[in-house]
Amino acid sequence: SAARVAARHPGLFLRHKARIVLNALQVPNVFSGYHRGIRPNEFGIGEQSLLPLAMNIVYRILPAVESSLLFRHYIYVILLCLLLWLGARRQDEVSLVTALLGLCYVLGVLVVDAHPDWRYLLPAYLCAWVGLLSLLSGLSRPGSSEGRPSAA
């Protein structure tokens, strides 16, 4: 089992887990846990069946989507860290709390199941956008040079 392998070879296990986390953050040229093709199995799914054809179509489309800057996990992690710092500095509670929630979610996902699929991190993406919009709206408030509402 995986627990026995991890107990016997903790260094290899931790190195493998670190590579999976870096892959989940889409750091280039680290590790790819995916392979194309399929071995014959008891379900009758083979190279010529519909499932591998659909998977090949997805494998052609997915890299174009995932390679866009809109779905780069590490950019959102950096943005969340920046929002956390700016939210604390400017006393913007919404950006501070959403950044903290987003970072906690990312860390939780990376510990439990590091996977490079961008759909797993959509809540963190949402936190980053809400925090960014909150910070930008605080900057544009009249009479607020530090992003804080004026005492009117």
Coordinates of C-alpha atoms in Angstrom, one line a residue:
S1 CA 0.0 0.0 0.0
A2 CA 1.0 3.7 -0.3
A3 CA 1.4 4.0 3.4
R4 CA 3.9 1.2 3.6
V5 CA 5.9 2.7 0.7
A6 CA 5.9 6.1 2.3
A7 CA 7.1 4.6 5.6
R8 CA 9.9 2.7 4.0
H9 CA 11.1 5.5 1.8
P10 CA 10.0 8.8 3.4
G11 CA 12.6 10.9 1.4
L12 CA 11.4 9.6 -1.9
F13 CA 7.8 10.0 -0.9
L14 CA 8.3 13.6 0.2
R15 CA 10.2 14.4 -3.0
H16 CA 7.4 12.9 -5.1
K17 CA 4.8 14.8 -3.1
A18 CA 6.7 18.1 -3.5
R19 CA 6.8 17.5 -7.3
I20 CA 3.1 16.8 -7.4
V21 CA 2.5 20.1 -5.5
L22 CA 4.7 22.0 -7.9
N23 CA 2.9 20.4 -10.8
A24 CA -0.4 21.4 -9.2
L25 CA 0.8 25.0 -9.1
Q26 CA 1.7 24.6 -12.8
V27 CA 5.4 25.3 -12.3
P28 CA 6.8 24.4 -15.7
N29 CA 9.0 21.3 -16.4
V30 CA 8.6 19.7 -13.0
F31 CA 6.6 16.5 -13.4
S32 CA 3.7 15.0 -15.4
G33 CA 1.7 12.3 -13.9
Y34 CA -0.3 11.8 -17.0
H35 CA 0.3 9.4 -19.9
R36 CA -1.5 9.0 -23.2
G37 CA -2.8 5.7 -24.3
I38 CA -4.6 2.9 -22.4
R39 CA -3.7 -0.7 -21.6
P40 CA -6.3 -3.4 -22.4
N41 CA -8.5 -4.0 -19.3
E42 CA -11.5 -6.0 -18.1
F43 CA -13.9 -3.2 -19.1
G44 CA -13.2 -3.5 -22.8
I45 CA -11.8 0.0 -23.1
G46 CA -9.0 0.0 -25.6
E47 CA -7.2 2.3 -28.0
Q48 CA -10.1 2.2 -30.5
S49 CA -13.0 2.7 -28.1
L50 CA -14.9 6.0 -27.7
L51 CA -13.3 6.9 -24.3
P52 CA -9.7 7.2 -25.6
L53 CA -11.0 9.2 -28.6
A54 CA -12.7 11.6 -26.2
M55 CA -9.7 11.8 -24.0
N56 CA -7.5 12.6 -27.0
I57 CA -9.8 15.5 -27.9
V58 CA -9.7 16.7 -24.3
Y59 CA -5.9 16.4 -24.3
R60 CA -5.7 18.6 -27.4
I61 CA -8.0 21.3 -26.0
L62 CA -7.0 21.3 -22.3
P63 CA -3.3 22.4 -22.8
A64 CA -4.5 25.5 -24.7
V65 CA -6.9 26.4 -21.9
E66 CA -4.4 25.6 -19.1
S67 CA -1.5 27.4 -20.7
S68 CA -3.4 30.7 -20.7
L69 CA -2.5 33.1 -17.9
L70 CA -6.1 33.0 -16.7
F71 CA -5.6 29.5 -15.3
R72 CA -2.1 29.6 -13.9
H73 CA -2.4 28.5 -10.3
Y74 CA 0.9 30.1 -9.1
I75 CA -0.2 33.5 -10.4
Y76 CA -3.3 33.3 -8.2
V77 CA -1.2 32.1 -5.2
I78 CA 1.1 35.1 -5.7
L79 CA -2.0 37.4 -6.1
L80 CA -3.6 36.0 -2.9
C81 CA -0.3 36.6 -1.0
L82 CA -0.2 40.1 -2.3
L83 CA -3.8 40.8 -1.5
L84 CA -3.2 39.4 2.0
W85 CA -0.4 41.9 2.5
L86 CA -2.1 44.8 0.9
G87 CA -5.4 44.1 2.7
A88 CA -3.6 44.1 6.1
R89 CA -1.7 47.2 5.2
R90 CA -4.7 49.2 3.8
Q91 CA -7.0 47.7 6.5
D92 CA -9.4 46.4 3.8
E93 CA -11.2 43.6 5.6
V94 CA -12.8 42.1 2.5
S95 CA -9.6 41.6 0.6
L96 CA -7.8 40.5 3.7
V97 CA -10.4 37.8 4.6
T98 CA -10.9 36.6 1.0
A99 CA -7.1 36.3 0.5
L100 CA -6.8 34.4 3.7
L101 CA -9.6 32.1 2.8
G102 CA -8.2 31.5 -0.7
L103 CA -4.7 30.7 0.7
C104 CA -6.1 28.4 3.3
Y105 CA -8.2 26.6 0.6
V106 CA -5.1 26.3 -1.7
L107 CA -3.0 24.9 1.1
G108 CA -5.7 22.5 2.1
V109 CA -6.1 21.2 -1.5
L110 CA -2.4 20.8 -2.0
V111 CA -2.0 18.8 1.2
V112 CA -5.1 16.6 0.6
D113 CA -5.0 16.1 -3.1
A114 CA -2.5 17.9 -5.3
H115 CA -3.8 17.8 -8.8
P116 CA -3.0 20.1 -11.7
D117 CA -6.6 20.4 -12.8
W118 CA -7.6 24.1 -12.5
R119 CA -11.2 23.2 -11.5
Y120 CA -10.1 22.2 -8.1
L121 CA -8.8 25.7 -7.4
L122 CA -11.8 27.7 -8.7
P123 CA -12.8 28.8 -5.1
A124 CA -9.3 30.3 -4.7
Y125 CA -9.6 32.0 -8.0
L126 CA -12.9 33.5 -6.9
C127 CA -11.4 34.7 -3.6
A128 CA -8.5 36.3 -5.5
W129 CA -10.9 38.2 -7.9
V130 CA -13.2 39.3 -5.0
G131 CA -10.2 40.5 -3.0
L132 CA -8.8 42.3 -5.9
L133 CA -12.1 44.0 -6.7
S134 CA -12.5 45.0 -3.1
L135 CA -9.0 46.5 -3.0
L136 CA -9.5 48.3 -6.3
S137 CA -12.9 49.7 -5.1
G138 CA -11.2 50.9 -1.9
L139 CA -8.6 52.7 -3.9
S140 CA -11.2 54.5 -6.0
R141 CA -13.3 55.8 -3.1
P142 CA -13.4 59.6 -2.9
G143 CA -11.5 61.1 0.0
S144 CA -9.6 57.9 0.6
S145 CA -5.9 58.1 -0.1
E146 CA -5.1 54.9 1.8
G147 CA -8.1 52.9 0.6
R148 CA -10.0 53.5 3.8
P149 CA -13.4 55.0 3.8
S150 CA -13.5 58.6 4.9
A151 CA -15.0 59.4 8.3
A152 CA -18.0 61.4 7.1

